[in-house]
Amino acid sequence: MRFSISVPGSLARQLDRMVAQKGYDNRSLAVADMIRAHLVEHHQQFGDKEIAGAITLLYDHHKQHVQAVLTDIQHDHHEVIIATLHVHLDHHNCMEILAVRGKAGLIKRIADELIAAKGVKHGKLTVTSTGKDLPT
Amino acid sequence: MRFSISVPGSLARQLDRMVAQKGYDNRSLAVADMIRAHLVEHHQQFGDKEIAGAITLLYDHHKQHVQAVLTDIQHDHHEVIIATLHVHLDHHNCMEILAVRGKAGLIKRIADELIAAKGVKHGKLTVTSTGKDLPT
Amino acid sequence: MRFSISVPGSLARQLDRMVAQKGYDNRSLAVADMIRAHLVEHHQQFGDKEIAGAITLLYDHHKQHVQAVLTDIQHDHHEVIIATLHVHLDHHNCMEILAVRGKAGLIKRIADELIAAKGVKHGKLTVTSTGKDLPT
Amino acid sequence: MRFSISVPGSLARQLDRMVAQKGYDNRSLAVADMIRAHLVEHHQQFGDKEIAGAITLLYDHHKQHVQAVLTDIQHDHHEVIIATLHVHLDHHNCMEILAVRGKAGLIKRIADELIAAKGVKHGKLTVTSTGKDLPT
């Protein structure tokens, strides 16, 4: 489907520069990707929608109990946590990436709980879709 | 400035629904906002700082060549891609999460290249730190 | 529970040396681990028993179609393949480790099919238990 | 030579069932066979050759300190442990799969140390090659 949009000239020029820098073949492919990205984010607000995604955590495993707490939270929700990828960054720092899938509301609550745990330096929930209702 | 783009019909319909739900007066205003949001992210210069993070990709592995292209890009940069976690969401859809570590500028370029690859429905780079200079 | 066993003297001495080299606190802990390891293997012959495990594959992703074939097989069985960890060893070689869980007979068939795929240099199924009926 | 070992009652009962199913005349003969099988594996000298592989561990994360011990060992060797995939099997049981790469002797020592850790129910080192000197 073809449709046309009107945007300020300077914005269009910046768009074209970004499209080239990111290596897209053409402007339509880039804009379609942006629309999909915003759809994914838009769908997050509906708590019951099924999403997939990643929770990224950074912590020092020497901090008292942090790992035990994170593992307990994860086992409490093992039905939505597919698997966890643990990277030993150095002697102290761990990056843990949880692949998750489930209702958006629950996933958000689990992410909040993990990120708020004492000893976690940084955490982020990255939401994508399960792909079922996202046209290519 | 007016320009036209072509996107799949089902994507255009989902766009129009979101535009209405978000309360935009028209499609052009919404798309212009999306472009601006992506420009802001694109312009964040990361430079030479070492980061760790995750690149999350969603794609249909049946789409011609998409997996071969993604694997080629990843092997070209195997020194910064620690490991990739692949989740088979259903018969068609794959979620792939790459644990990465390296100079921010390079990581961002790799993420851009992967996300722009034809057949990738959605992708996102989540940046965290290597933890070294991030106090708990 | 305490029970005593009788073995040749030379075997007992070699056992004690191995127990020390492997870093066990005492002989009982080491023998208990051996018993558990043999129970896990013994249970594999019963096709209907639920097992967990890992399938390790080594292949050159440049070989025609090998990755597409492996992904197709995996998606056909996405209900027993929890997630796949992909490591880019160098420009050519990939190590892929599949975390699996399901009936022993099915897991073995999937492993056989993956390992037999053209282009796979080496593959192995490592079976463990789901832990439910394995006493510590 | 006679010596006595102490193992959990439930493990002793499962051992006796297996001993009967396998057709051994008595428990001692079966345990002696197990010891010999482990000695054979233990004596395989791997030396300096670079290998890639997977270490699979099964444990109950509620057991005192087991996770902290395993993480400490892994961080001590973070240069050969590429990444760890953690699967939450149920409320108690964890399967952890470590993707490793390095000198065979070191990898074997790390695997021995992890598997011998108190609380680990079952563990196994699966060795593959880095693919460099393995023709397809």
Coordinates of C-alpha atoms in Angstrom, one line a residue:
Chain A
M1 CA 0.0 0.0 0.0
R2 CA 1.3 3.4 -1.0
F3 CA 0.4 6.6 0.9
S4 CA 1.9 10.0 1.1
I5 CA 2.7 12.1 4.1
S6 CA 3.9 15.6 4.4
V7 CA 6.6 16.6 6.8
P8 CA 8.8 19.8 7.1
G9 CA 11.5 19.9 4.5
S10 CA 14.4 19.9 7.0
L11 CA 12.9 16.8 8.7
A12 CA 12.7 15.0 5.4
R13 CA 16.4 15.8 4.7
Q14 CA 17.5 14.6 8.1
L15 CA 15.4 11.5 7.6
D16 CA 17.2 10.8 4.3
R17 CA 20.6 11.2 5.9
M18 CA 19.7 8.8 8.7
V19 CA 18.2 6.3 6.3
A20 CA 21.5 6.3 4.4
Q21 CA 23.7 6.2 7.6
K22 CA 21.7 3.2 8.9
G23 CA 22.1 1.4 5.6
Y24 CA 18.5 1.0 4.6
D25 CA 17.8 0.4 0.9
N26 CA 15.1 3.1 0.8
R27 CA 13.0 5.5 2.8
S28 CA 9.9 3.3 2.8
L29 CA 11.7 0.4 4.5
A30 CA 13.0 2.8 7.2
V31 CA 9.7 4.4 7.9
A32 CA 8.0 1.0 8.0
D33 CA 10.5 0.0 10.7
M34 CA 9.8 3.1 12.7
I35 CA 6.0 2.4 12.5
R36 CA 6.6 -1.1 13.7
A37 CA 8.8 0.1 16.6
H38 CA 6.1 2.5 17.7
L39 CA 3.4 -0.1 17.4
V40 CA 5.4 -2.4 19.7
E41 CA 5.7 0.4 22.3
H42 CA 2.1 1.4 21.9
H43 CA 0.9 -2.2 22.5
Q44 CA 2.8 -2.3 25.8
Q45 CA 0.3 -0.1 27.6
F46 CA -2.3 -2.8 27.2
G47 CA -1.5 -5.1 30.2
D48 CA -3.1 -8.2 28.8
K49 CA -1.3 -8.3 25.5
E50 CA 1.3 -11.0 25.0
I51 CA 4.7 -9.7 24.5
A52 CA 8.2 -11.1 24.2
G53 CA 11.3 -9.2 25.2
A54 CA 14.5 -9.0 27.2
I55 CA 15.3 -7.8 30.7
T56 CA 19.0 -6.6 31.0
L57 CA 20.5 -6.4 34.4
L58 CA 24.0 -5.3 35.6
Y59 CA 25.1 -6.2 39.1
D60 CA 28.1 -7.0 41.2
H61 CA 27.7 -10.7 42.3
H62 CA 29.8 -10.1 45.4
K63 CA 27.1 -7.8 46.9
Q64 CA 25.4 -9.6 49.7
H65 CA 22.4 -11.7 48.5
V66 CA 21.8 -9.9 45.2
Q67 CA 22.1 -13.1 43.2
A68 CA 20.0 -15.1 45.6
V69 CA 17.3 -12.4 45.4
L70 CA 17.4 -12.3 41.6
T71 CA 17.2 -16.0 41.3
D72 CA 14.3 -16.3 43.7
I73 CA 12.3 -13.7 41.8
Q74 CA 13.0 -15.5 38.5
H75 CA 12.0 -18.9 39.9
D76 CA 8.7 -17.4 41.2
H77 CA 8.0 -16.6 37.5
H78 CA 9.7 -19.4 35.7
E79 CA 6.7 -19.8 33.4
V80 CA 7.3 -16.5 31.7
I81 CA 11.1 -16.4 31.9
I82 CA 12.3 -18.6 29.0
A83 CA 16.0 -18.5 29.8
T84 CA 18.6 -16.3 31.3
L85 CA 21.9 -15.5 29.6
H86 CA 24.6 -14.7 32.2
V87 CA 27.8 -13.0 31.1
H88 CA 30.8 -12.7 33.5
L89 CA 32.1 -9.3 32.5
D90 CA 34.9 -9.3 35.0
H91 CA 35.8 -10.5 38.5
H92 CA 32.9 -8.4 39.9
N93 CA 30.4 -7.4 37.3
C94 CA 27.7 -9.6 35.8
M95 CA 25.4 -8.8 32.9
E96 CA 22.3 -11.0 33.0
I97 CA 19.8 -11.0 30.1
L98 CA 16.5 -12.6 30.6
A99 CA 14.5 -13.7 27.6
V100 CA 10.8 -13.3 28.6
R101 CA 7.4 -13.9 27.1
G102 CA 4.0 -13.3 28.7
K103 CA 1.4 -10.7 29.5
A104 CA 2.8 -7.2 29.3
G105 CA 1.6 -6.2 32.7
L106 CA 3.2 -9.2 34.5
I107 CA 6.5 -8.8 32.5
K108 CA 6.7 -5.1 33.6
R109 CA 6.1 -6.0 37.2
I110 CA 8.8 -8.6 37.2
A111 CA 11.2 -6.2 35.5
D112 CA 10.4 -3.5 38.0
E113 CA 11.0 -5.9 40.9
L114 CA 14.4 -7.2 39.5
I115 CA 15.6 -3.7 38.6
A116 CA 14.7 -2.4 42.1
A117 CA 16.6 -5.2 43.9
K118 CA 19.4 -4.0 46.1
G119 CA 22.7 -4.4 44.3
V120 CA 21.5 -4.1 40.8
K121 CA 23.4 -1.2 39.2
H122 CA 21.4 -0.8 36.1
G123 CA 18.5 -2.6 34.5
K124 CA 16.2 -2.2 31.5
L125 CA 13.2 -3.9 30.0
T126 CA 13.3 -4.1 26.2
V127 CA 9.9 -5.1 24.8
T128 CA 9.3 -6.6 21.4
S129 CA 6.3 -8.4 20.1
T130 CA 5.8 -12.1 19.8
G131 CA 5.6 -11.4 16.1
K132 CA 2.2 -12.8 15.6
D133 CA 0.4 -9.6 14.9
L134 CA 3.3 -7.6 13.5
P135 CA 3.3 -7.6 9.7
T136 CA 6.7 -7.6 8.0
Chain B
M1 CA 7.5 18.7 1.9
R2 CA 5.4 15.8 0.7
F3 CA 6.7 12.4 -0.1
S4 CA 5.1 9.1 -0.4
I5 CA 6.1 5.8 1.1
S6 CA 4.9 2.3 0.5
V7 CA 4.2 -0.1 3.4
P8 CA 2.2 -3.4 3.7
G9 CA -1.6 -2.7 3.9
S10 CA -1.9 -4.4 7.2
L11 CA 0.8 -2.2 8.7
A12 CA -0.9 0.9 7.3
R13 CA -4.2 -0.1 9.0
Q14 CA -2.5 -0.7 12.3
L15 CA -0.7 2.7 11.9
D16 CA -4.1 4.4 11.4
R17 CA -5.6 2.7 14.5
M18 CA -2.6 3.8 16.6
V19 CA -2.8 7.4 15.2
A20 CA -6.4 7.6 16.2
Q21 CA -5.8 6.0 19.6
K22 CA -3.0 8.5 20.3
G23 CA -5.3 11.4 19.3
Y24 CA -3.2 12.7 16.4
D25 CA -5.1 14.9 13.9
N26 CA -3.6 13.0 11.0
R27 CA -1.1 10.4 9.9
S28 CA 1.6 12.9 8.8
L29 CA 1.9 14.5 12.2
A30 CA 2.3 11.1 13.8
V31 CA 4.9 9.9 11.4
A32 CA 6.8 13.2 11.7
D33 CA 6.9 12.6 15.5
M34 CA 8.2 9.1 14.9
I35 CA 11.0 10.4 12.7
R36 CA 12.0 13.0 15.2
A37 CA 12.1 10.4 18.0
H38 CA 14.4 8.2 15.9
L39 CA 16.6 11.1 15.0
V40 CA 17.1 11.9 18.7
E41 CA 18.2 8.3 19.4
H42 CA 20.3 8.2 16.2
H43 CA 22.2 11.4 17.2
Q44 CA 23.1 10.2 20.6
Q45 CA 26.8 10.0 20.0
F46 CA 28.4 7.2 22.0
G47 CA 31.9 7.4 20.8
D48 CA 34.8 5.4 22.1
K49 CA 33.4 4.5 25.5
E50 CA 33.3 0.8 26.2
I51 CA 29.7 -0.5 26.8
A52 CA 28.0 -3.8 27.3
G53 CA 24.5 -4.4 26.2
A54 CA 21.9 -6.4 24.3
I55 CA 20.6 -6.3 20.8
T56 CA 17.1 -7.7 20.5
L57 CA 15.9 -8.8 17.1
L58 CA 12.5 -10.2 16.0
Y59 CA 12.2 -11.8 12.6
D60 CA 10.6 -14.5 10.6
H61 CA 13.2 -17.1 9.8
H62 CA 11.3 -18.2 6.7
K63 CA 12.0 -14.9 5.0
Q64 CA 14.5 -15.4 2.3
H65 CA 18.1 -15.0 3.5
V66 CA 17.3 -13.1 6.6
Q67 CA 19.1 -15.5 8.9
A68 CA 22.1 -15.9 6.6
V69 CA 22.5 -12.1 6.5
L70 CA 22.2 -11.7 10.3
T71 CA 24.7 -14.5 10.9
D72 CA 27.2 -13.0 8.4
I73 CA 27.0 -9.6 10.1
Q74 CA 27.5 -11.3 13.5
H75 CA 30.5 -13.3 12.4
D76 CA 32.1 -10.2 10.9
H77 CA 32.0 -8.8 14.4
H78 CA 32.5 -11.9 16.5
E79 CA 35.0 -10.1 18.7
V80 CA 32.3 -7.9 20.2
I81 CA 29.4 -10.3 20.1
I82 CA 29.8 -12.5 23.2
A83 CA 27.0 -14.9 22.5
T84 CA 23.5 -14.9 20.9
L85 CA 20.4 -16.3 22.6
H86 CA 17.9 -17.6 20.1
V87 CA 14.3 -18.2 21.1
H88 CA 12.0 -20.1 18.8
L89 CA 8.7 -18.2 19.5
D90 CA 6.6 -20.2 17.1
H91 CA 6.8 -21.8 13.8
H92 CA 7.7 -18.6 12.1
N93 CA 9.0 -16.0 14.6
C94 CA 12.4 -15.9 16.2
M95 CA 13.6 -13.6 18.9
E96 CA 17.4 -13.3 19.0
I97 CA 19.2 -11.5 21.8
L98 CA 22.9 -10.7 21.3
A99 CA 25.0 -10.0 24.3
V100 CA 27.6 -7.5 23.2
R101 CA 30.6 -5.7 24.6
G102 CA 32.8 -3.1 22.9
K103 CA 33.2 0.4 21.8
A104 CA 29.9 2.2 21.7
G105 CA 30.2 3.5 18.2
L106 CA 30.9 0.1 16.7
I107 CA 28.1 -1.6 18.7
K108 CA 25.6 1.0 17.5
R109 CA 26.7 0.5 13.9
I110 CA 26.3 -3.3 14.2
A111 CA 22.9 -2.8 15.8
D112 CA 21.8 -0.4 13.0
E113 CA 23.0 -2.9 10.3
L114 CA 21.2 -5.8 11.9
I115 CA 17.9 -3.9 12.5
A116 CA 17.9 -2.5 9.0
A117 CA 18.3 -6.0 7.5
K118 CA 15.4 -6.9 5.3
G119 CA 13.0 -9.3 7.1
V120 CA 13.8 -8.0 10.6
K121 CA 10.4 -6.9 12.0
H122 CA 11.7 -5.2 15.1
G123 CA 15.0 -4.5 16.7
K124 CA 16.4 -2.6 19.6
L125 CA 19.8 -1.9 21.2
T126 CA 19.8 -1.8 25.0
V127 CA 22.9 -0.2 26.3
T128 CA 24.2 -0.8 29.8
S129 CA 27.7 -0.2 31.2
T130 CA 30.5 -2.7 31.7
G131 CA 30.0 -1.8 35.4
K132 CA 33.5 -0.7 35.9
D133 CA 32.8 3.0 36.4
L134 CA 29.3 2.6 37.7
P135 CA 29.1 2.7 41.5
T136 CA 26.4 0.6 43.1
Chain C
M1 CA 21.9 -43.9 54.9
R2 CA 25.2 -45.7 55.4
F3 CA 26.1 -48.8 53.6
S4 CA 29.4 -50.5 52.8
I5 CA 30.7 -51.8 49.6
S6 CA 33.7 -53.9 48.8
V7 CA 36.0 -53.2 45.9
P8 CA 39.5 -54.3 45.0
G9 CA 42.2 -52.4 47.0
S10 CA 43.8 -50.9 43.9
L11 CA 40.5 -49.5 42.7
A12 CA 39.8 -48.0 46.1
R13 CA 43.2 -46.3 46.0
Q14 CA 42.6 -44.9 42.5
L15 CA 39.2 -43.7 43.6
D16 CA 40.7 -41.8 46.5
R17 CA 43.3 -40.2 44.3
M18 CA 40.6 -39.0 41.9
V19 CA 38.4 -37.8 44.7
A20 CA 41.2 -35.6 45.9
Q21 CA 42.1 -34.4 42.4
K22 CA 38.5 -33.5 41.6
G23 CA 38.3 -31.5 44.9
Y24 CA 35.6 -33.4 46.7
D25 CA 35.4 -33.1 50.5
N26 CA 35.1 -36.9 51.0
R27 CA 34.6 -40.2 49.2
S28 CA 30.9 -40.4 49.9
L29 CA 30.1 -37.2 48.1
A30 CA 32.1 -38.4 45.1
V31 CA 30.4 -41.8 45.0
A32 CA 27.0 -40.2 45.4
D33 CA 27.7 -38.0 42.4
M34 CA 28.7 -41.1 40.4
I35 CA 25.5 -42.9 41.3
R36 CA 23.4 -39.9 40.3
A37 CA 25.3 -39.6 37.0
H38 CA 24.6 -43.3 36.2
L39 CA 20.9 -42.9 37.3
V40 CA 20.6 -40.0 34.8
E41 CA 22.0 -42.2 32.0
H42 CA 20.0 -45.2 33.0
H43 CA 16.8 -43.3 32.9
Q44 CA 17.5 -42.2 29.3
Q45 CA 16.6 -45.6 27.9
F46 CA 13.0 -45.1 29.0
G47 CA 11.6 -43.0 26.1
D48 CA 8.7 -41.5 28.0
K49 CA 10.7 -40.1 30.9
E50 CA 11.0 -36.3 31.0
I51 CA 14.6 -35.2 30.7
A52 CA 16.4 -31.8 30.4
G53 CA 19.7 -31.4 28.6
A54 CA 21.8 -29.7 26.1
I55 CA 22.5 -30.4 22.4
T56 CA 25.9 -29.1 21.3
L57 CA 26.5 -28.5 17.6
L58 CA 29.6 -27.3 15.7
Y59 CA 29.2 -26.1 12.2
D60 CA 30.5 -23.8 9.5
H61 CA 27.7 -21.3 8.8
H62 CA 29.0 -20.6 5.3
K63 CA 28.1 -24.2 4.3
Q64 CA 25.1 -24.0 2.0
H65 CA 21.8 -24.2 3.8
V66 CA 23.1 -25.7 7.1
Q67 CA 21.8 -22.9 9.2
A68 CA 18.4 -22.9 7.5
V69 CA 18.1 -26.6 7.9
L70 CA 19.0 -26.5 11.6
T71 CA 16.6 -23.6 12.3
D72 CA 13.8 -25.4 10.5
I73 CA 14.3 -28.5 12.6
Q74 CA 14.4 -26.4 15.7
H75 CA 11.2 -24.5 14.9
D76 CA 9.4 -27.8 14.2
H77 CA 10.1 -28.7 17.8
H78 CA 9.9 -25.3 19.5
E79 CA 7.9 -26.7 22.3
V80 CA 10.8 -28.8 23.6
I81 CA 13.7 -26.4 22.7
I82 CA 13.8 -23.8 25.5
A83 CA 16.4 -21.6 23.9
T84 CA 19.5 -21.8 21.8
L85 CA 22.9 -20.2 22.7
H86 CA 24.9 -19.4 19.6
V87 CA 28.6 -18.6 19.9
H88 CA 30.5 -17.2 16.9
L89 CA 33.8 -18.9 17.4
D90 CA 35.5 -17.3 14.4
H91 CA 34.7 -16.1 10.9
H92 CA 33.5 -19.6 9.9
N93 CA 32.7 -21.8 12.9
C94 CA 29.6 -21.6 15.1
M95 CA 29.0 -23.5 18.3
E96 CA 25.3 -23.8 19.0
I97 CA 24.0 -25.1 22.3
L98 CA 20.3 -25.9 22.6
A99 CA 18.7 -26.1 26.0
V100 CA 16.0 -28.8 25.7
R101 CA 13.4 -30.3 27.9
G102 CA 10.9 -33.1 27.1
K103 CA 10.4 -36.8 26.6
A104 CA 13.7 -38.6 26.3
G105 CA 12.7 -40.4 23.1
L106 CA 11.7 -37.2 21.2
I107 CA 14.8 -35.3 22.4
K108 CA 17.0 -38.1 21.1
R109 CA 15.3 -38.1 17.7
I110 CA 15.7 -34.3 17.4
A111 CA 19.4 -34.5 18.5
D112 CA 20.0 -37.3 15.9
E113 CA 18.4 -35.3 13.2
L114 CA 20.4 -32.1 14.0
I115 CA 23.7 -34.0 14.3
A116 CA 23.1 -35.8 11.0
A117 CA 22.4 -32.6 9.1
K118 CA 24.9 -31.9 6.3
G119 CA 27.5 -29.4 7.3
V120 CA 27.4 -30.2 11.1
K121 CA 31.0 -31.1 12.0
H122 CA 30.3 -32.4 15.4
G123 CA 27.3 -32.8 17.7
K124 CA 26.5 -34.3 21.0
L125 CA 23.4 -34.7 23.3
T126 CA 24.1 -34.3 27.0
V127 CA 21.3 -35.5 29.1
T128 CA 20.6 -34.5 32.6
S129 CA 17.4 -34.8 34.6
T130 CA 14.7 -32.2 35.3
G131 CA 15.8 -32.7 38.9
K132 CA 12.4 -33.7 40.2
D133 CA 13.3 -37.3 41.0
L134 CA 17.0 -36.9 41.6
P135 CA 17.8 -36.6 45.3
T136 CA 20.6 -34.3 46.3
Chain D
M1 CA 38.9 -53.9 50.3
R2 CA 35.7 -52.9 52.2
F3 CA 34.7 -49.3 52.9
S4 CA 31.5 -47.7 53.8
I5 CA 29.9 -44.6 52.3
S6 CA 26.9 -42.6 53.3
V7 CA 24.4 -41.4 50.8
P8 CA 20.7 -40.1 51.1
G9 CA 18.3 -43.0 51.6
S10 CA 16.3 -42.2 48.5
L11 CA 19.4 -42.3 46.4
A12 CA 20.4 -45.7 47.9
R13 CA 16.9 -47.0 47.0
Q14 CA 17.2 -45.7 43.4
L15 CA 20.6 -47.3 43.2
D16 CA 19.3 -50.6 44.3
R17 CA 16.5 -50.5 41.7
M18 CA 19.0 -49.7 39.0
V19 CA 21.4 -52.4 40.1
A20 CA 18.6 -54.9 39.9
Q21 CA 17.4 -53.6 36.5
K22 CA 20.9 -53.8 35.1
G23 CA 21.2 -57.4 36.3
Y24 CA 24.2 -57.0 38.7
D25 CA 24.6 -59.6 41.4
N26 CA 25.2 -57.1 44.1
R27 CA 25.6 -53.4 44.8
S28 CA 29.4 -53.5 45.2
L29 CA 29.9 -54.8 41.7
A30 CA 27.8 -52.1 40.3
V31 CA 29.5 -49.3 42.2
A32 CA 33.0 -50.7 41.2
D33 CA 31.9 -50.4 37.6
M34 CA 30.8 -46.9 38.1
I35 CA 34.2 -46.0 39.7
R36 CA 36.1 -47.6 36.8
A37 CA 34.0 -45.7 34.2
H38 CA 34.7 -42.4 36.0
L39 CA 38.4 -43.2 36.2
V40 CA 38.6 -43.8 32.5
E41 CA 37.0 -40.4 31.8
H42 CA 39.2 -38.7 34.5
H43 CA 42.4 -40.1 33.0
Q44 CA 41.7 -38.8 29.5
Q45 CA 44.4 -36.3 29.3
F46 CA 43.4 -33.3 27.2
G47 CA 46.5 -31.2 27.7
D48 CA 47.1 -27.9 26.0
K49 CA 44.8 -28.3 23.0
E50 CA 42.2 -25.5 22.6
I51 CA 38.7 -26.8 22.8
A52 CA 35.2 -25.4 22.9
G53 CA 32.4 -27.0 24.7
A54 CA 29.6 -26.9 27.2
I55 CA 29.4 -27.6 30.9
T56 CA 25.9 -28.6 32.0
L57 CA 24.9 -28.3 35.6
L58 CA 21.8 -29.3 37.5
Y59 CA 21.2 -27.9 41.0
D60 CA 18.6 -26.7 43.5
H61 CA 19.2 -23.0 43.9
H62 CA 17.7 -23.1 47.4
K63 CA 20.6 -25.2 48.7
Q64 CA 22.7 -23.0 50.9
H65 CA 25.4 -21.1 49.0
V66 CA 25.5 -23.3 45.9
Q67 CA 24.8 -20.5 43.5
A68 CA 27.3 -18.2 45.1
V69 CA 30.0 -20.9 45.0
L70 CA 29.2 -21.6 41.3
T71 CA 29.3 -17.9 40.4
D72 CA 32.6 -17.4 42.2
I73 CA 34.2 -20.2 40.4
Q74 CA 32.9 -18.9 37.1
H75 CA 34.1 -15.4 37.7
D76 CA 37.6 -16.7 38.6
H77 CA 37.7 -18.0 35.1
H78 CA 35.7 -15.5 33.1
E79 CA 38.3 -15.4 30.4
V80 CA 37.3 -19.0 29.3
I81 CA 33.6 -18.9 30.1
I82 CA 31.9 -17.2 27.1
A83 CA 28.5 -17.1 28.6
T84 CA 26.1 -19.1 30.8
L85 CA 22.6 -20.0 29.9
H86 CA 20.4 -20.5 33.0
V87 CA 17.1 -22.3 32.7
H88 CA 14.6 -22.1 35.6
L89 CA 13.2 -25.7 35.4
D90 CA 10.8 -25.3 38.3
H91 CA 10.6 -23.6 41.6
H92 CA 13.7 -25.5 42.9
N93 CA 15.7 -26.9 40.0
C94 CA 18.1 -24.9 37.8
M95 CA 19.9 -26.1 34.7
E96 CA 22.9 -24.1 33.9
I97 CA 24.8 -24.5 30.6
L98 CA 28.2 -22.8 30.3
A99 CA 29.6 -22.2 26.9
V100 CA 33.4 -22.5 27.3
R101 CA 36.5 -22.1 25.2
G102 CA 40.1 -22.5 26.2
K103 CA 42.9 -25.0 27.0
A104 CA 41.4 -28.5 27.6
G105 CA 43.2 -29.1 30.8
L106 CA 41.9 -25.9 32.4
I107 CA 38.4 -26.4 31.1
K108 CA 38.4 -29.9 32.6
R109 CA 39.6 -28.6 36.0
I110 CA 36.9 -25.9 36.0
A111 CA 34.2 -28.5 35.1
D112 CA 35.5 -30.8 37.9
E113 CA 35.4 -28.0 40.4
L114 CA 31.8 -27.0 39.4
I115 CA 30.5 -30.5 39.4
A116 CA 32.1 -31.4 42.8
A117 CA 30.5 -28.3 44.4
K118 CA 28.1 -29.3 47.2
G119 CA 24.5 -29.0 46.0
V120 CA 25.2 -29.8 42.4
K121 CA 23.0 -32.9 41.6
H122 CA 24.5 -33.6 38.2
G123 CA 27.0 -32.2 35.9
K124 CA 28.8 -33.0 32.7
L125 CA 31.5 -31.5 30.4
T126 CA 30.7 -31.9 26.7
V127 CA 33.8 -31.3 24.6
T128 CA 33.7 -30.3 21.0
S129 CA 36.4 -28.6 18.9
T130 CA 36.9 -25.0 18.0
G131 CA 36.3 -26.2 14.5
K132 CA 39.6 -24.9 13.2
D133 CA 41.2 -28.3 12.6
L134 CA 38.1 -30.3 12.0
P135 CA 37.2 -30.7 8.3
T136 CA 33.6 -30.9 7.4

